[in-house]
Short mmCIF file of C-alpha atoms and ligand atoms in Angstrom, two decimals:
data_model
loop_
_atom_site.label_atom_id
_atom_site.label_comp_id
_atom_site.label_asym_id
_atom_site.label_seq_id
_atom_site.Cartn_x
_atom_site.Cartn_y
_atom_site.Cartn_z
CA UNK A 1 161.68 129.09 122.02
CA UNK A 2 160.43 126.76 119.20
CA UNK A 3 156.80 128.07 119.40
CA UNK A 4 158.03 131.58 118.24
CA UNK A 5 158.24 129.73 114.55
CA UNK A 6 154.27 129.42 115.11
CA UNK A 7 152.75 131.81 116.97
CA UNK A 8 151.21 134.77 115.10
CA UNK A 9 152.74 133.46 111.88
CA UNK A 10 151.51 132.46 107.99
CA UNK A 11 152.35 128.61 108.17
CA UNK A 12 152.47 126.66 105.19
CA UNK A 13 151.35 122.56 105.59
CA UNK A 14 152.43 119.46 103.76
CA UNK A 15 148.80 119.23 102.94
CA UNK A 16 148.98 122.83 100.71
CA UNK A 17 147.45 124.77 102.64
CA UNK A 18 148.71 127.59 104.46
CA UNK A 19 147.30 128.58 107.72
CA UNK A 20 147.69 131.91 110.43
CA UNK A 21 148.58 130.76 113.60
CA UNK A 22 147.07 132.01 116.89
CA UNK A 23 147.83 133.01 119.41
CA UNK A 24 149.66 135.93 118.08
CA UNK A 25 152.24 136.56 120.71
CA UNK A 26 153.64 134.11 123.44
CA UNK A 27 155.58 136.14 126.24
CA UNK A 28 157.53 133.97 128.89
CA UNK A 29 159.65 136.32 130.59
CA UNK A 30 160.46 137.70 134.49
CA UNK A 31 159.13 140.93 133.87
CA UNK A 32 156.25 139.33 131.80
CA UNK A 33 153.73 141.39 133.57
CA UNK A 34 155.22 144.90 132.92
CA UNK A 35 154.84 143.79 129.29
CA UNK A 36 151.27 142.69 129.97
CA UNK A 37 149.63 146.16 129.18
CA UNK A 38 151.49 146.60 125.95
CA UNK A 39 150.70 143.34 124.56
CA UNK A 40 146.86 144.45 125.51
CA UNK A 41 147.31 147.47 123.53
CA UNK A 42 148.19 145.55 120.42
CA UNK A 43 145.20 143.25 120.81
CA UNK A 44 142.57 146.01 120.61
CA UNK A 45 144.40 148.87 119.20
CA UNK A 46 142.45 151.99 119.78
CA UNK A 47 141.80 153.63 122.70
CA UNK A 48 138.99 152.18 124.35
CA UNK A 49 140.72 150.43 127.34
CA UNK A 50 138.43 148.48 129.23
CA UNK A 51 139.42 145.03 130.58
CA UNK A 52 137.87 142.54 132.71
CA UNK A 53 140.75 140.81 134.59
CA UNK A 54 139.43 137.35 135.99
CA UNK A 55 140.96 135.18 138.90
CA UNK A 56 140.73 132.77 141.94
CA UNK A 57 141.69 133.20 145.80
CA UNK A 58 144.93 131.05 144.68
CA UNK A 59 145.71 133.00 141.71
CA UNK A 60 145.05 136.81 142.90
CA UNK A 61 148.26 136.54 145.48
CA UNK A 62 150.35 134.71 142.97
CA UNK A 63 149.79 137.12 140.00
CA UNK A 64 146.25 138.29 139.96
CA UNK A 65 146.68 141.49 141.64
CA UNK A 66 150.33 142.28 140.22
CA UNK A 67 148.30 142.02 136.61
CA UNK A 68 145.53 144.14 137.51
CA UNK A 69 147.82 146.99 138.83
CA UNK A 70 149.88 146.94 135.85
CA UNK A 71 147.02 147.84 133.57
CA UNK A 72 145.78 150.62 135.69
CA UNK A 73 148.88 151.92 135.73
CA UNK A 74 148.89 152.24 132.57
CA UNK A 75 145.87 153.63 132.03
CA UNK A 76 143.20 150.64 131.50
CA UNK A 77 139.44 151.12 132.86
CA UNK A 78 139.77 147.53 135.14
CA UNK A 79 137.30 145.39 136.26
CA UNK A 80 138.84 142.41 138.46
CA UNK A 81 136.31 139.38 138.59
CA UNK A 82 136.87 137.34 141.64
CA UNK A 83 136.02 133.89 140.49
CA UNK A 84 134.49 132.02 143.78
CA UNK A 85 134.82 128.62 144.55
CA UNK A 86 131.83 126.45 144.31
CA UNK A 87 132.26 125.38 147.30
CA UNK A 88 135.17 126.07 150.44
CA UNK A 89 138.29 124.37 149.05
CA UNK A 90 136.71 123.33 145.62
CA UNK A 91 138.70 125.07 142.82
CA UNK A 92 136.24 126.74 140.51
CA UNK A 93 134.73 125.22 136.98
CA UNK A 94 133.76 125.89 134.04
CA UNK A 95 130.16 126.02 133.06
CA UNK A 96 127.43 127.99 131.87
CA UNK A 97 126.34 128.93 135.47
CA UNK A 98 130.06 130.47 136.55
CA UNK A 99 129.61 132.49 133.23
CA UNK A 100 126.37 133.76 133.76
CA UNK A 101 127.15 135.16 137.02
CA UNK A 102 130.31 136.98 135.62
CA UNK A 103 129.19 137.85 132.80
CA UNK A 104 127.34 140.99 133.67
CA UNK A 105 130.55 142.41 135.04
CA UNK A 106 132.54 141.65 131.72
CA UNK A 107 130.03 142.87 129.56
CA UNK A 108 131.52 146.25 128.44
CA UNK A 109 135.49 144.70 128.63
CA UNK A 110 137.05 144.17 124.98
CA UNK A 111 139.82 142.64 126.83
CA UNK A 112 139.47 139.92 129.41
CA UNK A 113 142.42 138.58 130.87
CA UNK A 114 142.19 135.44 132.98
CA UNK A 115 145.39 134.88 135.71
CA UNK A 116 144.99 131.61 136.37
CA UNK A 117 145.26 127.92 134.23
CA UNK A 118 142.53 125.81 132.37
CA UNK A 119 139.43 126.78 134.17
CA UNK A 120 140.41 130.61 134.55
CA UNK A 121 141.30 130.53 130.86
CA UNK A 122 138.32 128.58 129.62
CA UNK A 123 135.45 130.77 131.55
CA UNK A 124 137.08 133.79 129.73
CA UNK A 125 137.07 131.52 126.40
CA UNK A 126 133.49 131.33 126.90
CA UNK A 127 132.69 134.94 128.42
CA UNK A 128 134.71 136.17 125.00
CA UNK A 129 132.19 134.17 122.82
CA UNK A 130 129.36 136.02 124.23
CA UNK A 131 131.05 139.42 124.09
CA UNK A 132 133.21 139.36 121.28
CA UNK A 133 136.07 140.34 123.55
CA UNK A 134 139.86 139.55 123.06
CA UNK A 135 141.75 137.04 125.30
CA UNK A 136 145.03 137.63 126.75
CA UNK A 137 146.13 134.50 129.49
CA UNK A 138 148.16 135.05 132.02
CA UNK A 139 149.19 131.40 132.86
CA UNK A 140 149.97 130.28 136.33
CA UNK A 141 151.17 126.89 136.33
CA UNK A 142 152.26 124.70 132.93
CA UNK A 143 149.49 122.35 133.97
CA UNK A 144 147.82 121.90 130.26
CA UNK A 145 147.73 122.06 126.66
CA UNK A 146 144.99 124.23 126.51
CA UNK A 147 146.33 127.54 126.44
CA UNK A 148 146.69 128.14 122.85
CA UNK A 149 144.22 125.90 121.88
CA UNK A 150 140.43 127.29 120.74
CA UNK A 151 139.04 124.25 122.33
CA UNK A 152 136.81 125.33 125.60
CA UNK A 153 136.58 122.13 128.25
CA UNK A 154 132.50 123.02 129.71
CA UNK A 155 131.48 121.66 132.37
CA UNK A 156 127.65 119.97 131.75
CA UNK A 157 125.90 118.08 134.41
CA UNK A 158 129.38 117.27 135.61
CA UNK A 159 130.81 116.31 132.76
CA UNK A 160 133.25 117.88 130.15
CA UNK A 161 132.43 118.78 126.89
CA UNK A 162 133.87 120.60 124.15
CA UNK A 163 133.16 124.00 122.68
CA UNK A 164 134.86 125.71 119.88
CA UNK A 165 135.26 129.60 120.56
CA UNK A 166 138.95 132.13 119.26
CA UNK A 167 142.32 130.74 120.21
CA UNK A 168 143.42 133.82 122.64
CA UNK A 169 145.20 136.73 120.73
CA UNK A 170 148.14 135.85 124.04
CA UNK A 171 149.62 133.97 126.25
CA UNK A 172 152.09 135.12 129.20
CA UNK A 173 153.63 133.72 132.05
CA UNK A 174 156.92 134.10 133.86
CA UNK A 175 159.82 131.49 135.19
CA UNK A 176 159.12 132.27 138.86
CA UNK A 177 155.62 131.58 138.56
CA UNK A 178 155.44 128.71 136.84
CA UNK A 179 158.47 127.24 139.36
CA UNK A 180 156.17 128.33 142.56
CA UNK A 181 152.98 126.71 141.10
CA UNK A 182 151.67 123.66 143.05
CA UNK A 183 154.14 120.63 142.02
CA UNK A 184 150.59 118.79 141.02
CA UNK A 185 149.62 121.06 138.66
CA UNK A 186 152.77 121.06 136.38
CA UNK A 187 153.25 117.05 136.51
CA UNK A 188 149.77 117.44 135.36
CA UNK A 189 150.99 119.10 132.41
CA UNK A 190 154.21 116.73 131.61
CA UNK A 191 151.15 113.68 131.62
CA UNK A 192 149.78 116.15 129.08
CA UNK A 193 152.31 116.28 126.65
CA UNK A 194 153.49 112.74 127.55
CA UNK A 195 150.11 111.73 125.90
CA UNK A 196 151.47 112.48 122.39
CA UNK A 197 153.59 109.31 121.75
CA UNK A 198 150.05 107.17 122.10
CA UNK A 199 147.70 110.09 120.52
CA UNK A 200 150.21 110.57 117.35
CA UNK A 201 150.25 106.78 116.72
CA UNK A 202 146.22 107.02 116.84
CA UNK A 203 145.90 109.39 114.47
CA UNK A 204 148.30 107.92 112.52
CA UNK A 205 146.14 104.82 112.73
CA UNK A 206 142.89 106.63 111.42
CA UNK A 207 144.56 108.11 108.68
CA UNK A 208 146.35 104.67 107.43
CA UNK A 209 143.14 102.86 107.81
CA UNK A 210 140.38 105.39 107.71
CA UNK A 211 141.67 107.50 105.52
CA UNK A 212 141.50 110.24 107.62
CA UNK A 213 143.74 114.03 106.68
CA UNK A 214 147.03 113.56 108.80
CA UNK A 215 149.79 116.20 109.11
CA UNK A 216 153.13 114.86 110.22
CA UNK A 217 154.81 118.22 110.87
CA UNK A 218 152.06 118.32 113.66
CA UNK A 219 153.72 115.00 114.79
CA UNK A 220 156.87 116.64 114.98
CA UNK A 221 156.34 119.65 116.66
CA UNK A 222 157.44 119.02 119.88
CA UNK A 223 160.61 116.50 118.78
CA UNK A 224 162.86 119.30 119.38
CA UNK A 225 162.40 120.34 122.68
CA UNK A 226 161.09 116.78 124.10
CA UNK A 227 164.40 115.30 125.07
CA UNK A 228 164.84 118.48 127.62
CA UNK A 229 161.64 116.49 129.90
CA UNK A 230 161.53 113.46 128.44
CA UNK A 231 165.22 112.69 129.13
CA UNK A 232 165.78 114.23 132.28
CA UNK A 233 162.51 114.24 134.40
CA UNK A 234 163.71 114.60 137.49
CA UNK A 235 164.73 118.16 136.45
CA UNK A 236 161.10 119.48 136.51
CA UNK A 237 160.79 118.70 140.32
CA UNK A 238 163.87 120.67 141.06
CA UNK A 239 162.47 123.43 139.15
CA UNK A 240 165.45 124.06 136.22
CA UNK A 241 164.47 126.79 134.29
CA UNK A 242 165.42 125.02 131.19
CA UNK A 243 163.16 121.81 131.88
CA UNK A 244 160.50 124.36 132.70
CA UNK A 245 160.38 126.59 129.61
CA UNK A 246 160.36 123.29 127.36
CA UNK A 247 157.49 122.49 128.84
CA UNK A 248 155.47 125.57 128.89
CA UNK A 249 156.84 125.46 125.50
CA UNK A 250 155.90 121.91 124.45
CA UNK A 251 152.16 122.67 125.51
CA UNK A 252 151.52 125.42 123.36
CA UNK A 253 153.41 123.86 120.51
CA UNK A 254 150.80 121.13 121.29
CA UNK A 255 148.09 123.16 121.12
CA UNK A 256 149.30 125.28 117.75
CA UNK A 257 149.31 121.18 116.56
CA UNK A 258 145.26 120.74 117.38
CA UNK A 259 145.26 124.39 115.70
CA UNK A 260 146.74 123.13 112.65
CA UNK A 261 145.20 120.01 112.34
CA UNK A 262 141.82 121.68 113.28
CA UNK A 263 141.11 118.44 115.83
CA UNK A 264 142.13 117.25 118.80
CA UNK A 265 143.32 114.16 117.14
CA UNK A 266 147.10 114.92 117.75
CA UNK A 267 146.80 115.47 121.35
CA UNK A 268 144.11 113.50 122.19
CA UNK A 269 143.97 109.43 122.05
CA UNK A 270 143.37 106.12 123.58
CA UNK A 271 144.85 107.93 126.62
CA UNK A 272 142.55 110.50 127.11
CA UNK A 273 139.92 108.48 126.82
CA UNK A 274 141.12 106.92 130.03
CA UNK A 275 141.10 110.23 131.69
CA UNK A 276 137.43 111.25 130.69
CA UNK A 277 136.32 107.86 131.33
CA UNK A 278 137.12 108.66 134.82
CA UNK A 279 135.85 111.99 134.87
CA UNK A 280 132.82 110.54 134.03
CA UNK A 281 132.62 107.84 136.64
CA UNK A 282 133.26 110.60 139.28
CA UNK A 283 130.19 112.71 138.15
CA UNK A 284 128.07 109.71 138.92
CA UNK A 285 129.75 109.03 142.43
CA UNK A 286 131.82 105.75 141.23
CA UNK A 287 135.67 106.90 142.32
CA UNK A 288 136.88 110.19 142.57
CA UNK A 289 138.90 112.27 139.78
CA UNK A 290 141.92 113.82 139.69
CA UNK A 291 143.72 116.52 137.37
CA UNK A 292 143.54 115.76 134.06
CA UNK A 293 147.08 115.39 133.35
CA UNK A 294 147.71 112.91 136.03
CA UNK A 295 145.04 110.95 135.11
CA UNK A 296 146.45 111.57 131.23
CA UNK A 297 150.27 110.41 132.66
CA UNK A 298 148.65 106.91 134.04
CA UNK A 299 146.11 106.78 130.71
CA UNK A 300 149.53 106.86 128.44
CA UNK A 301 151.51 104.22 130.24
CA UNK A 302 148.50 102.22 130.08
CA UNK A 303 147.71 102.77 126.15
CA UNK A 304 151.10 102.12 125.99
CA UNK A 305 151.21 98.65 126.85
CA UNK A 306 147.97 98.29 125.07
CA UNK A 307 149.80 99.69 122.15
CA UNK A 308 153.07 97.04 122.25
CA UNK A 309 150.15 94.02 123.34
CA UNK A 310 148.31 95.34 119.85
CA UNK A 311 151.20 95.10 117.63
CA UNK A 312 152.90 91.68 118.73
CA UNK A 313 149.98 90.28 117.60
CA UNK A 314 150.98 88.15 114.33
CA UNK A 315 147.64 87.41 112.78
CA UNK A 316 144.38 89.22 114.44
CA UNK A 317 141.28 86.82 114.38
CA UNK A 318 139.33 90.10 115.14
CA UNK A 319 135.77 89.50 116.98
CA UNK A 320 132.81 91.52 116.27
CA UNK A 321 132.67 95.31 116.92
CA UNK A 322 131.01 96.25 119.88
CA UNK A 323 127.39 97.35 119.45
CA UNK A 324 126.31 98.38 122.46
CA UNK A 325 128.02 100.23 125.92
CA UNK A 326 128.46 98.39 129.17
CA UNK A 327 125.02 99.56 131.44
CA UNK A 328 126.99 98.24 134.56
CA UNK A 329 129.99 100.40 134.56
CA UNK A 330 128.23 103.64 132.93
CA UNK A 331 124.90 103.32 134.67
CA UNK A 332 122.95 106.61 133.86
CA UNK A 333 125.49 107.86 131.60
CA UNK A 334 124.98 104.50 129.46
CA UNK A 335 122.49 106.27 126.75
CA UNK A 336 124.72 108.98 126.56
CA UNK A 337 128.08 106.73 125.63
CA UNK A 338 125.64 104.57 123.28
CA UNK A 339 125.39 107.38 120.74
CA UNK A 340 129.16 107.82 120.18
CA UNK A 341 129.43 103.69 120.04
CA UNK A 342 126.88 103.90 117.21
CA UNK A 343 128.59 107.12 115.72
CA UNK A 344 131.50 104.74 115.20
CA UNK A 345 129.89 101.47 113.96
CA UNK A 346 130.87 102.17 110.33
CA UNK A 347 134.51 102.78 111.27
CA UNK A 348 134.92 99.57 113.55
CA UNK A 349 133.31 97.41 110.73
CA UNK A 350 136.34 98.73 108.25
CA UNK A 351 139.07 98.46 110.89
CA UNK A 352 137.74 94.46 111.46
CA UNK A 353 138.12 94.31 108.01
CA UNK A 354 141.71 95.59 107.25
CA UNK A 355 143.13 93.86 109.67
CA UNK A 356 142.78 90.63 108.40
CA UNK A 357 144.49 91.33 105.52
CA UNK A 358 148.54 90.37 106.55
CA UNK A 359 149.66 93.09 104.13
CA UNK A 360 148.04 95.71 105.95
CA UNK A 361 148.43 94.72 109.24
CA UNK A 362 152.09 94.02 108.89
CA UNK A 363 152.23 98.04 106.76
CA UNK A 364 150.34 99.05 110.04
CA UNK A 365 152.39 97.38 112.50
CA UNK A 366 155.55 99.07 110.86
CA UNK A 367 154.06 102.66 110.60
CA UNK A 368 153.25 102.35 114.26
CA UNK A 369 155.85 100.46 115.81
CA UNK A 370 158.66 103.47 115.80
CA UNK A 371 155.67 106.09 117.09
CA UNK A 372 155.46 104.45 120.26
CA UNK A 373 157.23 104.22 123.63
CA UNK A 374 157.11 101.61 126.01
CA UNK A 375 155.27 101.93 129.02
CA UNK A 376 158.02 101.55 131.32
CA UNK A 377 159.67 104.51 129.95
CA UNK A 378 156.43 106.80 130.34
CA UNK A 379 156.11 104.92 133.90
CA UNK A 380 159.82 105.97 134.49
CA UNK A 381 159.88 109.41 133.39
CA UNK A 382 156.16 109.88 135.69
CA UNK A 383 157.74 108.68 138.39
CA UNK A 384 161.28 110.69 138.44
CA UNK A 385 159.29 113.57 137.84
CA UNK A 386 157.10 113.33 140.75
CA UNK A 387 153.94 112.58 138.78
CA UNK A 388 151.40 110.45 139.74
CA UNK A 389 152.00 106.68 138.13
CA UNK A 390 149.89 104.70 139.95
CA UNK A 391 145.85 103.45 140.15
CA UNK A 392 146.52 104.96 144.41
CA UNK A 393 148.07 108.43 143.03
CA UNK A 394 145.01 109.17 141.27
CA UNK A 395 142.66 107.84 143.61
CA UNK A 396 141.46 104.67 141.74
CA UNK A 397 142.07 101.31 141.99
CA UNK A 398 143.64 98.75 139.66
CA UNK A 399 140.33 97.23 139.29
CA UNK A 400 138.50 100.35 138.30
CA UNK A 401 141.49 101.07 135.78
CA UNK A 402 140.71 97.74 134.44
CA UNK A 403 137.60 98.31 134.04
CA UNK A 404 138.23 101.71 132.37
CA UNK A 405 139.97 100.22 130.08
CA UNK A 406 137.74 97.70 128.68
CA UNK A 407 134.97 100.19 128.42
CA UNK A 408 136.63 103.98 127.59
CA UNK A 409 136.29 103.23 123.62
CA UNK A 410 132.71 103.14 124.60
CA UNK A 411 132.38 106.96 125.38
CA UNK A 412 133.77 108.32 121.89
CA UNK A 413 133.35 107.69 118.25
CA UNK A 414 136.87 108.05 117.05
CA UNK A 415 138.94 104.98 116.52
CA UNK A 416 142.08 104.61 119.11
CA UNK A 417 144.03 101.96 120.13
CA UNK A 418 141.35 100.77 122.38
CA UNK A 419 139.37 99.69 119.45
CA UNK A 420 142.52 97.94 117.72
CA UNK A 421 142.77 95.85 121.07
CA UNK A 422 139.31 94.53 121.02
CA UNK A 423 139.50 93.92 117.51
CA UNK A 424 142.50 91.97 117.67
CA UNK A 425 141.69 89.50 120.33
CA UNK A 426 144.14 91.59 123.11
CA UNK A 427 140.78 92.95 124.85
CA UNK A 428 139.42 91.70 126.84
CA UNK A 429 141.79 88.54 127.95
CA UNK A 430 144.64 90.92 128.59
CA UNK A 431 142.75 94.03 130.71
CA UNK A 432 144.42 92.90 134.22
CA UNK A 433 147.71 91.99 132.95
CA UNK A 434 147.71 95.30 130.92
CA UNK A 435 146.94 97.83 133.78
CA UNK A 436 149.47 95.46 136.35
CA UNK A 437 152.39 96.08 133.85
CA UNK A 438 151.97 99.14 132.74
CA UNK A 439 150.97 101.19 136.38
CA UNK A 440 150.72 98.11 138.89
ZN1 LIG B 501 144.82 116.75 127.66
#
């Protein structure tokens, strides 16, 4: 596996730097839970063995038990935290609440291991900040990029925000597993990695004309091993191992890349803004929401044709930068979004200005142009793969989408390929025609 070049390794970057690498071990293997307690060892040394093992009704018959067993046999003190559901048939979150009431029974662990995916993973994240404890995943289903990441997604009021605790000193899975999770949850994590053609090109686009640090090996990461998805999606439905492992693979390669960057920035674009933008919506009753990573899929075959609108434009006559969010489609949420519009007021005003100027519009349109993929080839490899590709799969509408996607460069304050199609006249004429083509 590619990631092995990463994981627990010295790095050195184009920018001079070096950097270590966390996680420190990666194990993807069938007998990946017999090697479970030996990995746990390593973490913590010593011989204080105390771990809190955390899971869900779904994830306790798939691996949950299997994992706590194998550490008492060999010799760990286990706790096993039975995370409940919020509500019958509602998969648990994570917020401050969920970790309050577990925390008690974690207290004493210097080892938590959460069986589960994002949410399992992200409550111990978050126990492990107030405990100091080590983190060792077992994954259940290649459903996100989140894994390796240090990024915690909290749940406030409904909405997701971001806290920064320890990249986890492991993560583990097996091939069966990850082949018998729910079919949702890993096309949730190919609209994950999928993201990356439209969230490189953004970041490429902040550092060309914002100046902002950019890493291109981050970029490139994942080129290896995307052709084994990318080219042949319809072998992730019929569960080949091979498809599978690149996968698994590409998302913690894409989460060492937010590690090495030390943002989001090269997993995380115009696209994803779509996707929170919904989440959003939902926690105010307008829509429903789905996983992230189908919502992610239809974001990136929508930023996608935003992205080839953008840069057929010959000579922007850009407008003014927005000043102020739209108080019919974010309603309560409206002050909120306002303060990351204003955050990014400064940035808009020097991305008017640039791209007026034909030299640097045409330089940007030629950096960009070979970063992105058209949307009928993200649309195509969604669809092969089972994924969810249209406004009905996620449980929207083209209307909302449309919507969504003259407003989502409202809710943050970095610059995306939202902003570069308002400021170059594509936004808003082309919204309808946009989310038709690229998911209609
Ligand atoms: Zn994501």
């Amino acid at each position: 596996m590619k990631t092995h070049d990463y994981v627990g390794r010295d790095v050195d970057l184009s920018n001079g730097t070096s950097m270590h690498v966390r996680p420190e071990a990666l194990v993807y293997a069938a007998d990946a839970v017999e090697q479970l307690p030996d990995l746990a060892a390593q973490a913590v040394g010593g011989s204080d063995k105390r771990a809190g093992v955390l899971m869900d009704v779904r994830t306790q018959p798939v691996a949950g038990d299997a994992v706590a067993a194998a550490m008492r046999d060999a010799g760990w003190a286990v706790d096993v935290v039975l995370v409940p559901d919020p509500a019958p048939g509602k998969d648990p979150v994570c917020d401050e609440a969920t970790r309050d009431a577990i925390l008690p029974k974690l207290a004493e662990a210097i080892l938590l291991v959460p069986v589960g995916g994002g949410v399992m993973n992200d409550l111990a994240k978050l126990v492990a900040l107030e405990s100091g404890a080590e983190v060792i995943v077992f994954a259940t289903a290649a459903s996100m990029n989140g894994y390796a990441s240090a990024n915690i997604a909290v749940a406030v009021d409904g909405v997701k925000t971001v806290r920064y605790g320890r990249a986890v000193y492991g993560v583990v899975s097996s091939p069966q597993v990850l082949a018998e999770a729910p079919w949702e949850l890993t096309a949730s994590g190919l609209g994950d990695v999928l993201a990356k053609s439209v969230s490189s090109a953004d970041w490429r686009l902040n550092h060309l004309l914002l100046g902002e640090a950019y890493l291109p090996e981050c970029v490139e990461l994942v080129a290896e091993i995307e052709p084994l998805y990318f080219q042949n999606p319809a072998a992730l439905p019929a569960r080949d191992p091979a498809a599978l492992a690149a996968l698994f693979d590409a998302l913690q390669l894409t989460g060492v890349a937010m590690t090495l960057a030390g943002t989001s920035a090269p997993a995380s674009g115009g696209e994803h803004l779509i996707s929170h933008s919904l989440d959003m919506l939902a926690s105010i009753g307008r829509g429903e929401h789905d996983y992230h990573g189908r919502q992610v899929g239809v974001g990136t075959a929508i930023a996608a044709e935003v992205y080839a609108r953008v840069l057929s434009v010959e000579s922007p006559q850009p407008g003014q930068p927005k000043r102020a969010p739209c108080p019919d489609t974010w309603g309560p949420l409206a002050k909120k979004v306002g303060r990351q519009l204003a955050d990014k007021q400064g940035k808009l005003a020097d991305v008017a200005e640039a791209v007026t100027h034909s030299d640097t519009w045409d330089m940007l349109r030629e950096e960009l142009a070979p970063m992105c993929r058209p949307s009928r080839a993200i649309r195509h490899c969604l669809r092969e793969a089972r994924a969810a590709v249209s406004a009905a799969d996620i449980g929207t509408t083209d209307e909302q989408l449309a919507d969504v996607l003259l407003h989502a460069d409202e809710i943050r304050s970095r610059v995306t390929c939202l902003d570069l199609a308002w400021l170059t006249g594509v936004l808003p004429e082309q919204a309808d025609d946009i989310v038709h083509t690229a998911v209609g």
